[in-house]
């Protein structure tokens, strides 16, 4: 508990934008790794919380083991900061 692993650092960084940003990045990586999208393709990924979708991005996903190659090309929408 309380360790800063590379995965937790990435997750916490994405949460600075919104929980939906973290979810959108995760689901696009999962879709790539499941073979549902081809490497190098841009996709629109939508994420949110249990209250609903609140974030949409255009991204070029990378495999989890190559997370530094992941590119968020555009943030289409995200929650407004309070």
JSON list of C-alpha atoms in Angstrom, two decimals:
[
{"chain": "A", "resi": 1, "resn": "UNK", "atom": "CA", "xyz": [0.00, 0.00, 0.00]},
{"chain": "A", "resi": 2, "resn": "UNK", "atom": "CA", "xyz": [1.26, 3.48, -0.81]},
{"chain": "A", "resi": 3, "resn": "UNK", "atom": "CA", "xyz": [3.85, 2.33, -3.33]},
{"chain": "A", "resi": 4, "resn": "UNK", "atom": "CA", "xyz": [4.41, 4.40, -6.45]},
{"chain": "A", "resi": 5, "resn": "UNK", "atom": "CA", "xyz": [4.50, 1.82, -9.21]},
{"chain": "A", "resi": 6, "resn": "UNK", "atom": "CA", "xyz": [4.72, 2.94, -12.84]},
{"chain": "A", "resi": 7, "resn": "UNK", "atom": "CA", "xyz": [1.08, 1.94, -13.33]},
{"chain": "A", "resi": 8, "resn": "UNK", "atom": "CA", "xyz": [-0.14, 3.92, -10.33]},
{"chain": "A", "resi": 9, "resn": "UNK", "atom": "CA", "xyz": [1.87, 6.97, -11.42]},
{"chain": "A", "resi": 10, "resn": "UNK", "atom": "CA", "xyz": [0.26, 6.86, -14.88]},
{"chain": "A", "resi": 11, "resn": "UNK", "atom": "CA", "xyz": [-3.23, 6.34, -13.40]},
{"chain": "A", "resi": 12, "resn": "UNK", "atom": "CA", "xyz": [-2.84, 9.19, -10.92]},
{"chain": "A", "resi": 13, "resn": "UNK", "atom": "CA", "xyz": [-1.51, 11.51, -13.62]},
{"chain": "A", "resi": 14, "resn": "UNK", "atom": "CA", "xyz": [-4.52, 10.78, -15.84]},
{"chain": "A", "resi": 15, "resn": "UNK", "atom": "CA", "xyz": [-6.86, 11.41, -12.91]},
{"chain": "A", "resi": 16, "resn": "UNK", "atom": "CA", "xyz": [-5.53, 14.99, -12.75]},
{"chain": "A", "resi": 17, "resn": "UNK", "atom": "CA", "xyz": [-7.52, 15.55, -15.96]},
{"chain": "A", "resi": 18, "resn": "UNK", "atom": "CA", "xyz": [-10.55, 13.50, -14.86]},
{"chain": "A", "resi": 19, "resn": "UNK", "atom": "CA", "xyz": [-11.53, 9.97, -13.88]},
{"chain": "A", "resi": 20, "resn": "UNK", "atom": "CA", "xyz": [-13.03, 9.71, -17.36]},
{"chain": "A", "resi": 21, "resn": "UNK", "atom": "CA", "xyz": [-9.63, 10.44, -18.93]},
{"chain": "A", "resi": 22, "resn": "UNK", "atom": "CA", "xyz": [-8.13, 7.48, -17.08]},
{"chain": "A", "resi": 23, "resn": "UNK", "atom": "CA", "xyz": [-11.00, 5.26, -18.18]},
{"chain": "A", "resi": 24, "resn": "UNK", "atom": "CA", "xyz": [-10.84, 6.41, -21.82]},
{"chain": "A", "resi": 25, "resn": "UNK", "atom": "CA", "xyz": [-7.10, 5.67, -21.98]},
{"chain": "A", "resi": 26, "resn": "UNK", "atom": "CA", "xyz": [-7.57, 2.27, -20.30]},
{"chain": "A", "resi": 27, "resn": "UNK", "atom": "CA", "xyz": [-10.39, 1.14, -22.59]},
{"chain": "A", "resi": 28, "resn": "UNK", "atom": "CA", "xyz": [-8.53, 2.17, -25.74]},
{"chain": "A", "resi": 29, "resn": "UNK", "atom": "CA", "xyz": [-5.48, 0.17, -24.57]},
{"chain": "A", "resi": 30, "resn": "UNK", "atom": "CA", "xyz": [-7.72, -2.82, -23.81]},
{"chain": "A", "resi": 31, "resn": "UNK", "atom": "CA", "xyz": [-9.36, -2.59, -27.26]},
{"chain": "A", "resi": 32, "resn": "UNK", "atom": "CA", "xyz": [-5.93, -2.51, -28.92]},
{"chain": "A", "resi": 33, "resn": "UNK", "atom": "CA", "xyz": [-4.65, -5.45, -26.89]},
{"chain": "A", "resi": 34, "resn": "UNK", "atom": "CA", "xyz": [-7.82, -7.44, -27.65]},
{"chain": "A", "resi": 35, "resn": "UNK", "atom": "CA", "xyz": [-7.23, -6.93, -31.37]},
{"chain": "A", "resi": 36, "resn": "UNK", "atom": "CA", "xyz": [-10.38, -4.84, -31.86]},
{"chain": "A", "resi": 37, "resn": "UNK", "atom": "CA", "xyz": [-8.41, -1.94, -33.35]},
{"chain": "A", "resi": 38, "resn": "UNK", "atom": "CA", "xyz": [-5.21, -1.96, -35.38]},
{"chain": "A", "resi": 39, "resn": "UNK", "atom": "CA", "xyz": [-1.99, -0.44, -34.03]},
{"chain": "A", "resi": 40, "resn": "UNK", "atom": "CA", "xyz": [-1.43, 3.10, -35.28]},
{"chain": "A", "resi": 41, "resn": "UNK", "atom": "CA", "xyz": [-5.12, 3.88, -35.84]},
{"chain": "A", "resi": 42, "resn": "UNK", "atom": "CA", "xyz": [-6.71, 6.90, -34.23]},
{"chain": "A", "resi": 43, "resn": "UNK", "atom": "CA", "xyz": [-9.86, 6.19, -32.22]},
{"chain": "A", "resi": 44, "resn": "UNK", "atom": "CA", "xyz": [-12.40, 8.13, -30.21]},
{"chain": "A", "resi": 45, "resn": "UNK", "atom": "CA", "xyz": [-12.48, 6.80, -26.65]},
{"chain": "A", "resi": 46, "resn": "UNK", "atom": "CA", "xyz": [-15.17, 7.76, -24.15]},
{"chain": "A", "resi": 47, "resn": "UNK", "atom": "CA", "xyz": [-14.89, 7.36, -20.38]},
{"chain": "A", "resi": 48, "resn": "UNK", "atom": "CA", "xyz": [-16.54, 8.49, -17.20]},
{"chain": "A", "resi": 49, "resn": "UNK", "atom": "CA", "xyz": [-17.67, 7.41, -13.77]},
{"chain": "A", "resi": 50, "resn": "UNK", "atom": "CA", "xyz": [-20.67, 5.58, -12.36]},
{"chain": "A", "resi": 51, "resn": "UNK", "atom": "CA", "xyz": [-22.58, 8.82, -12.98]},
{"chain": "A", "resi": 52, "resn": "UNK", "atom": "CA", "xyz": [-22.06, 8.58, -16.74]},
{"chain": "A", "resi": 53, "resn": "UNK", "atom": "CA", "xyz": [-19.68, 9.37, -19.57]},
{"chain": "A", "resi": 54, "resn": "UNK", "atom": "CA", "xyz": [-18.01, 12.76, -19.21]},
{"chain": "A", "resi": 55, "resn": "UNK", "atom": "CA", "xyz": [-14.77, 12.59, -21.20]},
{"chain": "A", "resi": 56, "resn": "UNK", "atom": "CA", "xyz": [-14.02, 11.95, -24.87]},
{"chain": "A", "resi": 57, "resn": "UNK", "atom": "CA", "xyz": [-10.61, 11.87, -26.53]},
{"chain": "A", "resi": 58, "resn": "UNK", "atom": "CA", "xyz": [-9.08, 11.20, -29.92]},
{"chain": "A", "resi": 59, "resn": "UNK", "atom": "CA", "xyz": [-6.14, 8.90, -29.27]},
{"chain": "A", "resi": 60, "resn": "UNK", "atom": "CA", "xyz": [-3.59, 6.68, -30.94]},
{"chain": "A", "resi": 61, "resn": "UNK", "atom": "CA", "xyz": [-3.40, 3.82, -28.43]},
{"chain": "A", "resi": 62, "resn": "UNK", "atom": "CA", "xyz": [-0.28, 1.85, -27.66]},
{"chain": "A", "resi": 63, "resn": "UNK", "atom": "CA", "xyz": [0.14, -1.49, -25.95]},
{"chain": "A", "resi": 64, "resn": "UNK", "atom": "CA", "xyz": [0.40, -1.25, -22.17]},
{"chain": "A", "resi": 65, "resn": "UNK", "atom": "CA", "xyz": [4.02, -2.39, -22.22]},
{"chain": "A", "resi": 66, "resn": "UNK", "atom": "CA", "xyz": [4.78, 0.57, -24.54]},
{"chain": "A", "resi": 67, "resn": "UNK", "atom": "CA", "xyz": [2.72, 3.19, -22.69]},
{"chain": "A", "resi": 68, "resn": "UNK", "atom": "CA", "xyz": [5.17, 5.96, -23.64]},
{"chain": "A", "resi": 69, "resn": "UNK", "atom": "CA", "xyz": [4.04, 5.54, -27.26]},
{"chain": "A", "resi": 70, "resn": "UNK", "atom": "CA", "xyz": [0.39, 6.28, -26.35]},
{"chain": "A", "resi": 71, "resn": "UNK", "atom": "CA", "xyz": [-0.79, 9.58, -27.82]},
{"chain": "A", "resi": 72, "resn": "UNK", "atom": "CA", "xyz": [-3.79, 11.66, -26.87]},
{"chain": "A", "resi": 73, "resn": "UNK", "atom": "CA", "xyz": [-4.28, 13.62, -30.09]},
{"chain": "A", "resi": 74, "resn": "UNK", "atom": "CA", "xyz": [-7.21, 15.71, -28.92]},
{"chain": "A", "resi": 75, "resn": "UNK", "atom": "CA", "xyz": [-9.40, 16.17, -25.85]},
{"chain": "A", "resi": 76, "resn": "UNK", "atom": "CA", "xyz": [-12.94, 16.53, -27.21]},
{"chain": "A", "resi": 77, "resn": "UNK", "atom": "CA", "xyz": [-14.57, 17.12, -23.82]},
{"chain": "A", "resi": 78, "resn": "UNK", "atom": "CA", "xyz": [-13.88, 16.69, -20.13]},
{"chain": "A", "resi": 79, "resn": "UNK", "atom": "CA", "xyz": [-15.49, 17.86, -16.90]},
{"chain": "A", "resi": 80, "resn": "UNK", "atom": "CA", "xyz": [-14.99, 21.48, -16.01]},
{"chain": "A", "resi": 81, "resn": "UNK", "atom": "CA", "xyz": [-12.80, 22.12, -12.99]},
{"chain": "A", "resi": 82, "resn": "UNK", "atom": "CA", "xyz": [-14.68, 23.50, -10.01]}
]
